């Protein structure tokens, strides 16, 4: 483990963690841009849009039903659990996740922003009402609200704005945090892709955890290459030993 990283994390006062699809890869969930990310040869970017949903809600819901089936059988992995440990170790802590799989929430983590939403929630396309829908598989495609209107997944699609509460909270923490660990993201989806640079611009220390270099590697103070399910528990173990 990189000694300077542990040293800097030991001194951190406010820790921000950002995760992407890579944190869930070891739980068996396909990443967005990885080789296993395709479904019926569609690219995620082509399906995760309002336009695709309005054009073909059945196909988009079949894609979510497929993902919900995989996620429903998945468990949080040691990487998710290590981030929960970090929350317990730092008084000022926030997790911003781009993932919509809900796996972080299943660790009991409290200080979390699901900035792209959660695919276990639905929103009525007529009333805007938010509900939980846990059926796996879905009983009808597309699922409908009691009012009869089609439901949509309560996620942020490409071309849609991030909910203002999530953006405001994220921007506040970006200004205040002195340390960022960014895990398992290719760093290509905005606005989250711009967050590590914002932390750097504010004098913060940025650690990247990924299996391969990304655009974030160019600005990170340290890049730890390997599986997040291996690296994060090791980081937590070292931090706990330094705090004894
Ligand atoms: C917005 C929910 C205002 C749906 C998702 C500025 C410049 C350019 C473009 C834009 C811009 N501002 C806005 C845009 C447009 C767009 C955008 O960024 N497009 C990109 C493609 C260029 N952004 C938006 O539309 C956002 N809205 O900004 O509103 C606006 C709107 C329009 C125009 C201007 C302004 C909304 C974006 C949200 C999209 N919704 N998900 C759903 O999931 O069903 S995004 C989707 O991508 C997921 O949430 C996913 O988490 C996220 C990011 O992808 P990654 O997590 O990074 O996943 P990926 O597969 O790419 O990478 C996985 C990584 O893990 C890899 O690096 C891999 O090496 C690593 N890895 C793998 N295994 C492991 C591992 N690491 C560690 N351990 C392992 N074991």
PDB file of C-alpha atoms and ligand atoms in Angstrom:
ATOM      1  CA  UNK A   1       0.000   0.000   0.000  1.00  0.00           C
ATOM      2  CA  UNK A   2       1.237   3.475  -0.900  1.00  0.00           C
ATOM      3  CA  UNK A   3       2.582   4.907   2.391  1.00  0.00           C
ATOM      4  CA  UNK A   4       2.010   8.557   1.425  1.00  0.00           C
ATOM      5  CA  UNK A   5      -1.650   7.830   0.667  1.00  0.00           C
ATOM      6  CA  UNK A   6      -2.180   6.298   4.100  1.00  0.00           C
ATOM      7  CA  UNK A   7      -0.303   9.204   5.666  1.00  0.00           C
ATOM      8  CA  UNK A   8      -2.469  11.791   3.908  1.00  0.00           C
ATOM      9  CA  UNK A   9      -5.702   9.909   4.656  1.00  0.00           C
ATOM     10  CA  UNK A  10      -4.701   9.763   8.329  1.00  0.00           C
ATOM     11  CA  UNK A  11      -4.595  13.570   8.338  1.00  0.00           C
ATOM     12  CA  UNK A  12      -7.867  14.054   6.446  1.00  0.00           C
ATOM     13  CA  UNK A  13     -10.544  16.121   8.187  1.00  0.00           C
ATOM     14  CA  UNK A  14     -13.335  15.775   5.628  1.00  0.00           C
ATOM     15  CA  UNK A  15     -13.436  12.795   3.300  1.00  0.00           C
ATOM     16  CA  UNK A  16     -15.460  12.642   0.086  1.00  0.00           C
ATOM     17  CA  UNK A  17     -15.766   9.339  -1.768  1.00  0.00           C
ATOM     18  CA  UNK A  18     -17.086   9.166  -5.335  1.00  0.00           C
ATOM     19  CA  UNK A  19     -17.955   5.801  -6.891  1.00  0.00           C
ATOM     20  CA  UNK A  20     -18.902   4.573 -10.331  1.00  0.00           C
ATOM     21  CA  UNK A  21     -19.909   1.258 -11.844  1.00  0.00           C
ATOM     22  CA  UNK A  22     -16.503  -0.288 -11.106  1.00  0.00           C
ATOM     23  CA  UNK A  23     -17.249  -0.564  -7.362  1.00  0.00           C
ATOM     24  CA  UNK A  24     -20.097  -2.976  -8.212  1.00  0.00           C
ATOM     25  CA  UNK A  25     -18.169  -5.021 -10.796  1.00  0.00           C
ATOM     26  CA  UNK A  26     -16.991  -7.522  -8.148  1.00  0.00           C
ATOM     27  CA  UNK A  27     -20.624  -7.998  -7.144  1.00  0.00           C
ATOM     28  CA  UNK A  28     -21.178  -9.351 -10.658  1.00  0.00           C
ATOM     29  CA  UNK A  29     -22.835  -6.245 -12.084  1.00  0.00           C
ATOM     30  CA  UNK A  30     -21.781  -5.264 -15.633  1.00  0.00           C
ATOM     31  CA  UNK A  31     -20.138  -1.840 -15.864  1.00  0.00           C
ATOM     32  CA  UNK A  32     -21.381   0.731 -18.363  1.00  0.00           C
ATOM     33  CA  UNK A  33     -18.492   0.786 -20.766  1.00  0.00           C
ATOM     34  CA  UNK A  34     -16.788  -2.460 -19.976  1.00  0.00           C
ATOM     35  CA  UNK A  35     -16.858  -5.431 -22.379  1.00  0.00           C
ATOM     36  CA  UNK A  36     -19.681  -7.015 -20.349  1.00  0.00           C
ATOM     37  CA  UNK A  37     -21.771  -3.827 -20.438  1.00  0.00           C
ATOM     38  CA  UNK A  38     -23.717  -4.544 -23.567  1.00  0.00           C
ATOM     39  CA  UNK A  39     -27.288  -5.857 -23.621  1.00  0.00           C
ATOM     40  CA  UNK A  40     -28.729  -7.200 -26.877  1.00  0.00           C
ATOM     41  CA  UNK A  41     -25.900  -5.164 -28.521  1.00  0.00           C
ATOM     42  CA  UNK A  42     -27.335  -1.880 -27.292  1.00  0.00           C
ATOM     43  CA  UNK A  43     -24.962   0.671 -25.701  1.00  0.00           C
ATOM     44  CA  UNK A  44     -26.108   1.947 -22.295  1.00  0.00           C
ATOM     45  CA  UNK A  45     -25.882   5.537 -23.542  1.00  0.00           C
ATOM     46  CA  UNK A  46     -28.451   4.694 -26.236  1.00  0.00           C
ATOM     47  CA  UNK A  47     -30.953   3.256 -23.763  1.00  0.00           C
ATOM     48  CA  UNK A  48     -30.445   5.569 -20.759  1.00  0.00           C
ATOM     49  CA  UNK A  49     -32.189   8.548 -22.405  1.00  0.00           C
ATOM     50  CA  UNK A  50     -35.675  10.066 -22.238  1.00  0.00           C
ATOM     51  CA  UNK A  51     -35.829   9.901 -26.022  1.00  0.00           C
ATOM     52  CA  UNK A  52     -35.250   6.134 -26.051  1.00  0.00           C
ATOM     53  CA  UNK A  53     -37.871   5.686 -23.301  1.00  0.00           C
ATOM     54  CA  UNK A  54     -40.500   7.763 -25.107  1.00  0.00           C
ATOM     55  CA  UNK A  55     -39.775   5.986 -28.375  1.00  0.00           C
ATOM     56  CA  UNK A  56     -39.702   2.470 -26.953  1.00  0.00           C
ATOM     57  CA  UNK A  57     -40.607   2.163 -23.257  1.00  0.00           C
ATOM     58  CA  UNK A  58     -40.888  -1.630 -23.543  1.00  0.00           C
ATOM     59  CA  UNK A  59     -37.274  -2.129 -24.672  1.00  0.00           C
ATOM     60  CA  UNK A  60     -35.943   0.342 -22.093  1.00  0.00           C
ATOM     61  CA  UNK A  61     -37.920  -1.388 -19.339  1.00  0.00           C
ATOM     62  CA  UNK A  62     -36.728  -4.816 -20.540  1.00  0.00           C
ATOM     63  CA  UNK A  63     -33.161  -3.497 -20.122  1.00  0.00           C
ATOM     64  CA  UNK A  64     -33.911  -2.300 -16.573  1.00  0.00           C
ATOM     65  CA  UNK A  65     -35.707  -5.575 -15.784  1.00  0.00           C
ATOM     66  CA  UNK A  66     -32.539  -7.447 -16.889  1.00  0.00           C
ATOM     67  CA  UNK A  67     -30.346  -5.198 -14.719  1.00  0.00           C
ATOM     68  CA  UNK A  68     -32.724  -5.441 -11.732  1.00  0.00           C
ATOM     69  CA  UNK A  69     -32.579  -9.233 -12.057  1.00  0.00           C
ATOM     70  CA  UNK A  70     -28.774  -9.245 -11.854  1.00  0.00           C
ATOM     71  CA  UNK A  71     -28.653  -6.642  -9.060  1.00  0.00           C
ATOM     72  CA  UNK A  72     -31.421  -8.434  -7.126  1.00  0.00           C
ATOM     73  CA  UNK A  73     -29.158 -11.513  -6.883  1.00  0.00           C
ATOM     74  CA  UNK A  74     -26.043  -9.453  -6.051  1.00  0.00           C
ATOM     75  CA  UNK A  75     -24.550  -8.619  -2.689  1.00  0.00           C
ATOM     76  CA  UNK A  76     -22.444  -5.629  -1.610  1.00  0.00           C
ATOM     77  CA  UNK A  77     -18.773  -6.615  -1.987  1.00  0.00           C
ATOM     78  CA  UNK A  78     -15.794  -5.826   0.312  1.00  0.00           C
ATOM     79  CA  UNK A  79     -15.325  -2.530  -1.532  1.00  0.00           C
ATOM     80  CA  UNK A  80     -18.833  -1.348  -0.607  1.00  0.00           C
ATOM     81  CA  UNK A  81     -18.298  -2.496   2.987  1.00  0.00           C
ATOM     82  CA  UNK A  82     -14.933  -0.725   3.239  1.00  0.00           C
ATOM     83  CA  UNK A  83     -16.588   2.569   2.239  1.00  0.00           C
ATOM     84  CA  UNK A  84     -19.095   2.068   5.058  1.00  0.00           C
ATOM     85  CA  UNK A  85     -16.085   1.589   7.390  1.00  0.00           C
ATOM     86  CA  UNK A  86     -14.633   4.875   6.114  1.00  0.00           C
ATOM     87  CA  UNK A  87     -17.911   6.609   6.979  1.00  0.00           C
ATOM     88  CA  UNK A  88     -17.546   5.289  10.551  1.00  0.00           C
ATOM     89  CA  UNK A  89     -13.936   6.537  10.742  1.00  0.00           C
ATOM     90  CA  UNK A  90     -14.455  10.110   9.523  1.00  0.00           C
ATOM     91  CA  UNK A  91     -16.749  12.620  11.243  1.00  0.00           C
ATOM     92  CA  UNK A  92     -17.072  14.624   8.027  1.00  0.00           C
ATOM     93  CA  UNK A  93     -17.872  12.067   5.325  1.00  0.00           C
ATOM     94  CA  UNK A  94     -19.977  11.963   2.171  1.00  0.00           C
ATOM     95  CA  UNK A  95     -20.340   9.324  -0.529  1.00  0.00           C
ATOM     96  CA  UNK A  96     -21.484  10.471  -3.966  1.00  0.00           C
ATOM     97  CA  UNK A  97     -22.346   7.457  -6.104  1.00  0.00           C
ATOM     98  CA  UNK A  98     -23.170   7.482  -9.796  1.00  0.00           C
ATOM     99  CA  UNK A  99     -24.544   3.989  -9.451  1.00  0.00           C
ATOM    100  CA  UNK A 100     -28.269   3.319  -9.427  1.00  0.00           C
ATOM    101  CA  UNK A 101     -28.017  -0.273  -8.125  1.00  0.00           C
ATOM    102  CA  UNK A 102     -28.648   0.539  -4.451  1.00  0.00           C
ATOM    103  CA  UNK A 103     -25.759  -1.675  -3.262  1.00  0.00           C
ATOM    104  CA  UNK A 104     -24.136   1.079  -1.180  1.00  0.00           C
ATOM    105  CA  UNK A 105     -27.447   1.618   0.626  1.00  0.00           C
ATOM    106  CA  UNK A 106     -27.542  -2.076   1.587  1.00  0.00           C
ATOM    107  CA  UNK A 107     -24.388  -1.584   3.705  1.00  0.00           C
ATOM    108  CA  UNK A 108     -26.275   0.782   6.005  1.00  0.00           C
ATOM    109  CA  UNK A 109     -24.314   3.820   4.867  1.00  0.00           C
ATOM    110  CA  UNK A 110     -26.099   7.063   5.820  1.00  0.00           C
ATOM    111  CA  UNK A 111     -24.193   9.964   4.256  1.00  0.00           C
ATOM    112  CA  UNK A 112     -24.831   9.100   0.622  1.00  0.00           C
ATOM    113  CA  UNK A 113     -26.011  10.971  -2.477  1.00  0.00           C
ATOM    114  CA  UNK A 114     -27.296   8.722  -5.276  1.00  0.00           C
ATOM    115  CA  UNK A 115     -26.637  11.458  -7.816  1.00  0.00           C
ATOM    116  CA  UNK A 116     -28.041   9.479 -10.775  1.00  0.00           C
ATOM    117  CA  UNK A 117     -31.012   8.049  -8.849  1.00  0.00           C
ATOM    118  CA  UNK A 118     -31.956   4.463  -8.014  1.00  0.00           C
ATOM    119  CA  UNK A 119     -33.444   1.822 -10.312  1.00  0.00           C
ATOM    120  CA  UNK A 120     -35.538   0.296  -7.491  1.00  0.00           C
ATOM    121  CA  UNK A 121     -37.602   3.509  -7.439  1.00  0.00           C
ATOM    122  CA  UNK A 122     -40.124   4.508 -10.105  1.00  0.00           C
ATOM    123  CA  UNK A 123     -41.669   7.854 -11.024  1.00  0.00           C
ATOM    124  CA  UNK A 124     -45.166   8.251 -12.505  1.00  0.00           C
ATOM    125  CA  UNK A 125     -44.867   9.960 -15.898  1.00  0.00           C
ATOM    126  CA  UNK A 126     -48.184  11.760 -15.247  1.00  0.00           C
ATOM    127  CA  UNK A 127     -48.169  12.627 -11.526  1.00  0.00           C
ATOM    128  CA  UNK A 128     -44.425  12.568 -10.801  1.00  0.00           C
ATOM    129  CA  UNK A 129     -45.162  10.360  -7.764  1.00  0.00           C
ATOM    130  CA  UNK A 130     -42.146   8.341  -6.568  1.00  0.00           C
ATOM    131  CA  UNK A 131     -42.630   4.718  -5.439  1.00  0.00           C
ATOM    132  CA  UNK A 132     -40.504   1.652  -4.667  1.00  0.00           C
ATOM    133  CA  UNK A 133     -40.939  -1.249  -7.097  1.00  0.00           C
ATOM    134  CA  UNK A 134     -39.040  -4.336  -5.962  1.00  0.00           C
ATOM    135  CA  UNK A 135     -40.628  -6.971  -8.262  1.00  0.00           C
ATOM    136  CA  UNK A 136     -38.026  -9.171  -9.987  1.00  0.00           C
ATOM    137  CA  UNK A 137     -38.966  -9.879 -12.709  1.00  0.00           C
ATOM    138  CA  UNK A 138     -41.452  -7.081 -13.364  1.00  0.00           C
ATOM    139  CA  UNK A 139     -45.052  -8.324 -13.488  1.00  0.00           C
ATOM    140  CA  UNK A 140     -45.868  -6.073 -16.449  1.00  0.00           C
ATOM    141  CA  UNK A 141     -43.688  -4.192 -18.940  1.00  0.00           C
ATOM    142  CA  UNK A 142     -43.971  -1.258 -18.917  1.00  0.00           C
ATOM    143  CA  UNK A 143     -45.176  -1.075 -15.289  1.00  0.00           C
ATOM    144  CA  UNK A 144     -48.060   1.317 -14.745  1.00  0.00           C
ATOM    145  CA  UNK A 145     -49.122   3.653 -11.942  1.00  0.00           C
ATOM    146  CA  UNK A 146     -52.501   3.197 -10.200  1.00  0.00           C
ATOM    147  CA  UNK A 147     -53.572   6.216 -12.275  1.00  0.00           C
ATOM    148  CA  UNK A 148     -52.929   4.151 -15.391  1.00  0.00           C
ATOM    149  CA  UNK A 149     -49.929   6.167 -16.640  1.00  0.00           C
ATOM    150  CA  UNK A 150     -46.639   4.441 -17.521  1.00  0.00           C
ATOM    151  CA  UNK A 151     -44.005   4.466 -14.780  1.00  0.00           C
ATOM    152  CA  UNK A 152     -40.368   5.347 -15.515  1.00  0.00           C
ATOM    153  CA  UNK A 153     -37.275   4.395 -13.504  1.00  0.00           C
ATOM    154  CA  UNK A 154     -36.390   7.147 -10.998  1.00  0.00           C
ATOM    155  CA  UNK A 155     -32.943   7.660 -12.505  1.00  0.00           C
ATOM    156  CA  UNK A 156     -31.213  10.577 -14.260  1.00  0.00           C
ATOM    157  CA  UNK A 157     -30.850   9.818 -17.953  1.00  0.00           C
ATOM    158  CA  UNK A 158     -28.307  11.379 -20.337  1.00  0.00           C
ATOM    159  CA  UNK A 159     -29.534  14.824 -21.257  1.00  0.00           C
ATOM    160  CA  UNK A 160     -31.524  15.138 -18.006  1.00  0.00           C
ATOM    161  CA  UNK A 161     -30.445  17.428 -15.193  1.00  0.00           C
ATOM    162  CA  UNK A 162     -29.201  16.153 -11.861  1.00  0.00           C
ATOM    163  CA  UNK A 163     -31.798  16.891  -9.100  1.00  0.00           C
ATOM    164  CA  UNK A 164     -30.951  20.283  -7.570  1.00  0.00           C
ATOM    165  CA  UNK A 165     -30.753  18.949  -3.964  1.00  0.00           C
ATOM    166  CA  UNK A 166     -28.109  16.408  -5.056  1.00  0.00           C
ATOM    167  CA  UNK A 167     -26.150  18.973  -7.041  1.00  0.00           C
ATOM    168  CA  UNK A 168     -26.260  21.611  -4.274  1.00  0.00           C
ATOM    169  CA  UNK A 169     -25.102  19.134  -1.622  1.00  0.00           C
ATOM    170  CA  UNK A 170     -22.342  17.831  -3.917  1.00  0.00           C
ATOM    171  CA  UNK A 171     -21.050  21.305  -4.759  1.00  0.00           C
ATOM    172  CA  UNK A 172     -21.041  22.289  -1.071  1.00  0.00           C
ATOM    173  CA  UNK A 173     -18.978  19.242  -0.132  1.00  0.00           C
ATOM    174  CA  UNK A 174     -16.630  19.703  -3.098  1.00  0.00           C
ATOM    175  CA  UNK A 175     -15.766  23.141  -1.713  1.00  0.00           C
ATOM    176  CA  UNK A 176     -15.196  21.868   1.845  1.00  0.00           C
ATOM    177  CA  UNK A 177     -13.558  18.449   1.554  1.00  0.00           C
ATOM    178  CA  UNK A 178      -9.776  18.164   1.895  1.00  0.00           C
ATOM    179  CA  UNK A 179      -9.555  14.582   0.643  1.00  0.00           C
ATOM    180  CA  UNK A 180     -11.279  12.687  -2.186  1.00  0.00           C
ATOM    181  CA  UNK A 181     -11.145   8.982  -2.998  1.00  0.00           C
ATOM    182  CA  UNK A 182     -12.626   8.327  -6.451  1.00  0.00           C
ATOM    183  CA  UNK A 183     -13.372   4.662  -7.129  1.00  0.00           C
ATOM    184  CA  UNK A 184     -14.313   2.671 -10.227  1.00  0.00           C
ATOM    185  CA  UNK A 185     -15.312   5.376 -12.655  1.00  0.00           C
ATOM    186  CA  UNK A 186     -14.106   6.030 -16.187  1.00  0.00           C
ATOM    187  CA  UNK A 187     -14.478   9.742 -15.504  1.00  0.00           C
ATOM    188  CA  UNK A 188     -16.370  10.518 -18.715  1.00  0.00           C
ATOM    189  CA  UNK A 189     -19.882  11.318 -17.457  1.00  0.00           C
ATOM    190  CA  UNK A 190     -20.548  14.913 -16.442  1.00  0.00           C
ATOM    191  CA  UNK A 191     -21.003  16.705 -14.156  1.00  0.00           C
ATOM    192  CA  UNK A 192     -19.407  14.076 -11.833  1.00  0.00           C
ATOM    193  CA  UNK A 193     -16.401  13.762 -14.160  1.00  0.00           C
ATOM    194  CA  UNK A 194     -15.509  17.376 -13.292  1.00  0.00           C
ATOM    195  CA  UNK A 195     -15.644  16.817  -9.492  1.00  0.00           C
ATOM    196  CA  UNK A 196     -12.050  15.548  -8.963  1.00  0.00           C
ATOM    197  CA  UNK A 197     -10.630  18.651 -10.692  1.00  0.00           C
ATOM    198  CA  UNK A 198     -12.795  20.870  -8.474  1.00  0.00           C
ATOM    199  CA  UNK A 199     -11.339  19.214  -5.359  1.00  0.00           C
ATOM    200  CA  UNK A 200      -7.816  19.682  -6.748  1.00  0.00           C
ATOM    201  CA  UNK A 201      -8.533  23.346  -7.574  1.00  0.00           C
ATOM    202  CA  UNK A 202      -9.559  23.815  -3.937  1.00  0.00           C
ATOM    203  CA  UNK A 203      -6.275  22.346  -2.697  1.00  0.00           C
ATOM    204  CA  UNK A 204      -7.681  18.910  -1.882  1.00  0.00           C
ATOM    205  CA  UNK A 205      -5.833  15.576  -2.095  1.00  0.00           C
ATOM    206  CA  UNK A 206      -7.181  13.161  -4.711  1.00  0.00           C
ATOM    207  CA  UNK A 207      -6.709   9.379  -4.651  1.00  0.00           C
ATOM    208  CA  UNK A 208      -7.970   7.271  -7.562  1.00  0.00           C
ATOM    209  CA  UNK A 209      -8.794   3.542  -7.228  1.00  0.00           C
ATOM    210  CA  UNK A 210      -9.295   1.767 -10.564  1.00  0.00           C
ATOM    211  CA  UNK A 211      -8.109  -1.311 -12.438  1.00  0.00           C
ATOM    212  CA  UNK A 212      -6.668   0.890 -15.181  1.00  0.00           C
ATOM    213  CA  UNK A 213      -5.662   4.514 -15.862  1.00  0.00           C
ATOM    214  CA  UNK A 214      -8.474   6.993 -16.625  1.00  0.00           C
ATOM    215  CA  UNK A 215      -8.582  10.738 -17.367  1.00  0.00           C
ATOM    216  CA  UNK A 216      -8.673  11.184 -13.580  1.00  0.00           C
ATOM    217  CA  UNK A 217      -5.201   9.592 -13.313  1.00  0.00           C
ATOM    218  CA  UNK A 218      -3.720  12.758 -14.826  1.00  0.00           C
ATOM    219  CA  UNK A 219      -4.931  14.904 -11.913  1.00  0.00           C
ATOM    220  CA  UNK A 220      -4.878  12.419  -9.041  1.00  0.00           C
ATOM    221  CA  UNK A 221      -2.173  12.781  -6.395  1.00  0.00           C
ATOM    222  CA  UNK A 222      -2.082   8.987  -6.233  1.00  0.00           C
ATOM    223  CA  UNK A 223      -3.621   6.241  -8.376  1.00  0.00           C
ATOM    224  CA  UNK A 224      -3.977   2.805  -6.794  1.00  0.00           C
ATOM    225  CA  UNK A 225      -4.466   0.293  -9.600  1.00  0.00           C
ATOM    226  CA  UNK A 226      -6.259  -2.909  -8.744  1.00  0.00           C
ATOM    227  CA  UNK A 227      -9.696  -4.217  -7.775  1.00  0.00           C
ATOM    228  CA  UNK A 228     -11.524  -1.844  -5.421  1.00  0.00           C
ATOM    229  CA  UNK A 229     -12.694  -4.909  -3.471  1.00  0.00           C
ATOM    230  CA  UNK A 230      -9.025  -5.575  -2.624  1.00  0.00           C
ATOM    231  CA  UNK A 231      -7.611  -2.047  -2.344  1.00  0.00           C
ATOM    232  CA  UNK A 232     -10.294  -0.366  -0.206  1.00  0.00           C
ATOM    233  CA  UNK A 233     -10.309  -2.995   2.588  1.00  0.00           C
ATOM    234  CA  UNK A 234      -6.492  -2.796   2.655  1.00  0.00           C
ATOM    235  CA  UNK A 235      -6.669   1.001   2.930  1.00  0.00           C
ATOM    236  CA  UNK A 236      -9.148   0.725   5.809  1.00  0.00           C
ATOM    237  CA  UNK A 237      -6.946  -1.875   7.561  1.00  0.00           C
ATOM    238  CA  UNK A 238      -3.879   0.383   7.319  1.00  0.00           C
ATOM    239  CA  UNK A 239      -5.851   3.411   8.499  1.00  0.00           C
ATOM    240  CA  UNK A 240      -7.196   1.515  11.524  1.00  0.00           C
ATOM    241  CA  UNK A 241      -3.661   0.383  12.424  1.00  0.00           C
ATOM    242  CA  UNK A 242      -2.358   3.977  12.147  1.00  0.00           C
ATOM    243  CA  UNK A 243      -5.159   5.236  14.392  1.00  0.00           C
ATOM    244  CA  UNK A 244      -4.452   2.804  17.236  1.00  0.00           C
TER     245      UNK A 244
HETATM  246  C1  LIG B   1     -26.465  16.886 -17.017  1.00  0.00           C
HETATM  247  C2  LIG B   1     -28.294   6.588 -14.730  1.00  0.00           C
HETATM  248  C3  LIG B   1     -27.266  19.052 -17.586  1.00  0.00           C
HETATM  249  C4  LIG B   1     -29.063   5.761 -15.701  1.00  0.00           C
HETATM  250  C5  LIG B   1     -26.345   7.592 -15.795  1.00  0.00           C
HETATM  251  C6  LIG B   1     -20.250  18.356 -20.371  1.00  0.00           C
HETATM  252  C7  LIG B   1     -19.422  17.863 -21.351  1.00  0.00           C
HETATM  253  C8  LIG B   1     -19.816  16.793 -22.157  1.00  0.00           C
HETATM  254  C9  LIG B   1     -21.083  16.206 -21.996  1.00  0.00           C
HETATM  255  C10 LIG B   1     -21.900  16.696 -21.020  1.00  0.00           C
HETATM  256  C11 LIG B   1     -21.496  17.763 -20.214  1.00  0.00           C
HETATM  257  N1  LIG B   1     -22.523  18.027 -19.341  1.00  0.00           N
HETATM  258  C12 LIG B   1     -23.543  17.166 -19.594  1.00  0.00           C
HETATM  259  C13 LIG B   1     -23.188  16.344 -20.621  1.00  0.00           C
HETATM  260  C14 LIG B   1     -24.005  15.303 -21.197  1.00  0.00           C
HETATM  261  C15 LIG B   1     -23.931  14.008 -20.369  1.00  0.00           C
HETATM  262  C16 LIG B   1     -22.558  13.393 -20.416  1.00  0.00           C
HETATM  263  O1  LIG B   1     -21.782  13.547 -19.506  1.00  0.00           O
HETATM  264  N2  LIG B   1     -22.310  12.632 -21.463  1.00  0.00           N
HETATM  265  C17 LIG B   1     -21.051  11.919 -21.580  1.00  0.00           C
HETATM  266  C18 LIG B   1     -21.301  10.496 -22.079  1.00  0.00           C
HETATM  267  C19 LIG B   1     -20.133  12.708 -22.494  1.00  0.00           C
HETATM  268  N3  LIG B   1     -24.303  14.247 -18.995  1.00  0.00           N
HETATM  269  C20 LIG B   1     -25.599  14.338 -18.667  1.00  0.00           C
HETATM  270  O2  LIG B   1     -26.497  14.277 -19.492  1.00  0.00           O
HETATM  271  C21 LIG B   1     -25.925  14.515 -17.190  1.00  0.00           C
HETATM  272  N4  LIG B   1     -26.860  15.603 -17.055  1.00  0.00           N
HETATM  273  O3  LIG B   1     -25.330  17.212 -16.963  1.00  0.00           O
HETATM  274  O4  LIG B   1     -27.538  17.778 -17.097  1.00  0.00           O
HETATM  275  C22 LIG B   1     -26.893  18.959 -19.055  1.00  0.00           C
HETATM  276  C23 LIG B   1     -27.570  18.084 -19.900  1.00  0.00           C
HETATM  277  C24 LIG B   1     -27.221  18.042 -21.272  1.00  0.00           C
HETATM  278  C25 LIG B   1     -26.190  18.846 -21.767  1.00  0.00           C
HETATM  279  C26 LIG B   1     -25.481  19.688 -20.892  1.00  0.00           C
HETATM  280  C27 LIG B   1     -25.858  19.747 -19.547  1.00  0.00           C
HETATM  281  C28 LIG B   1     -26.590  13.279 -16.629  1.00  0.00           C
HETATM  282  C29 LIG B   1     -25.649  12.120 -16.682  1.00  0.00           C
HETATM  283  C30 LIG B   1     -26.288  10.928 -15.934  1.00  0.00           C
HETATM  284  C31 LIG B   1     -26.510   9.778 -16.887  1.00  0.00           C
HETATM  285  N5  LIG B   1     -27.045   8.620 -16.161  1.00  0.00           N
HETATM  286  N6  LIG B   1     -26.880   6.576 -15.106  1.00  0.00           N
HETATM  287  C32 LIG B   1     -28.789   4.290 -15.510  1.00  0.00           C
HETATM  288  O5  LIG B   1     -27.744   3.915 -14.942  1.00  0.00           O
HETATM  289  O6  LIG B   1     -29.641   3.508 -15.939  1.00  0.00           O
HETATM  290  S1  LIG B   1     -24.721   7.575 -16.165  1.00  0.00           S
HETATM  291  C33 LIG B   1     -24.011   6.054 -15.999  1.00  0.00           C
HETATM  292  O7  LIG B   1     -22.637   6.329 -16.194  1.00  0.00           O
HETATM  293  C34 LIG B   1     -24.070   5.361 -14.651  1.00  0.00           C
HETATM  294  O8  LIG B   1     -24.622   6.117 -13.612  1.00  0.00           O
HETATM  295  C35 LIG B   1     -22.582   5.120 -14.366  1.00  0.00           C
HETATM  296  O9  LIG B   1     -22.302   4.967 -13.025  1.00  0.00           O
HETATM  297  C36 LIG B   1     -22.073   6.399 -14.911  1.00  0.00           C
HETATM  298  C37 LIG B   1     -20.651   6.691 -15.069  1.00  0.00           C
HETATM  299  O10 LIG B   1     -20.040   5.588 -15.672  1.00  0.00           O
HETATM  300  P1  LIG B   1     -18.976   4.829 -14.783  1.00  0.00           P
HETATM  301  O11 LIG B   1     -19.562   4.632 -13.450  1.00  0.00           O
HETATM  302  O12 LIG B   1     -17.692   5.553 -14.869  1.00  0.00           O
HETATM  303  O13 LIG B   1     -18.940   3.411 -15.462  1.00  0.00           O
HETATM  304  P2  LIG B   1     -17.976   2.921 -16.638  1.00  0.00           P
HETATM  305  O14 LIG B   1     -18.475   1.590 -17.078  1.00  0.00           O
HETATM  306  O15 LIG B   1     -17.811   4.025 -17.635  1.00  0.00           O
HETATM  307  O16 LIG B   1     -16.551   2.752 -15.934  1.00  0.00           O
HETATM  308  C38 LIG B   1     -16.357   1.763 -14.947  1.00  0.00           C
HETATM  309  C39 LIG B   1     -14.963   2.005 -14.403  1.00  0.00           C
HETATM  310  O17 LIG B   1     -14.722   1.045 -13.374  1.00  0.00           O
HETATM  311  C40 LIG B   1     -13.867   1.821 -15.426  1.00  0.00           C
HETATM  312  O18 LIG B   1     -12.926   2.880 -15.304  1.00  0.00           O
HETATM  313  C41 LIG B   1     -13.212   0.487 -15.040  1.00  0.00           C
HETATM  314  O19 LIG B   1     -11.815   0.473 -15.323  1.00  0.00           O
HETATM  315  C42 LIG B   1     -13.437   0.484 -13.553  1.00  0.00           C
HETATM  316  N7  LIG B   1     -13.490  -0.847 -12.922  1.00  0.00           N
HETATM  317  C43 LIG B   1     -14.021  -1.980 -13.430  1.00  0.00           C
HETATM  318  N8  LIG B   1     -13.896  -2.980 -12.514  1.00  0.00           N
HETATM  319  C44 LIG B   1     -13.301  -2.433 -11.418  1.00  0.00           C
HETATM  320  C45 LIG B   1     -13.038  -1.073 -11.672  1.00  0.00           C
HETATM  321  N9  LIG B   1     -12.425  -0.277 -10.781  1.00  0.00           N
HETATM  322  C46 LIG B   1     -12.074  -0.824  -9.591  1.00  0.00           C
HETATM  323  N10 LIG B   1     -12.303  -2.120  -9.277  1.00  0.00           N
HETATM  324  C47 LIG B   1     -12.898  -2.940 -10.167  1.00  0.00           C
HETATM  325  N11 LIG B   1     -13.099  -4.240  -9.830  1.00  0.00           N
END
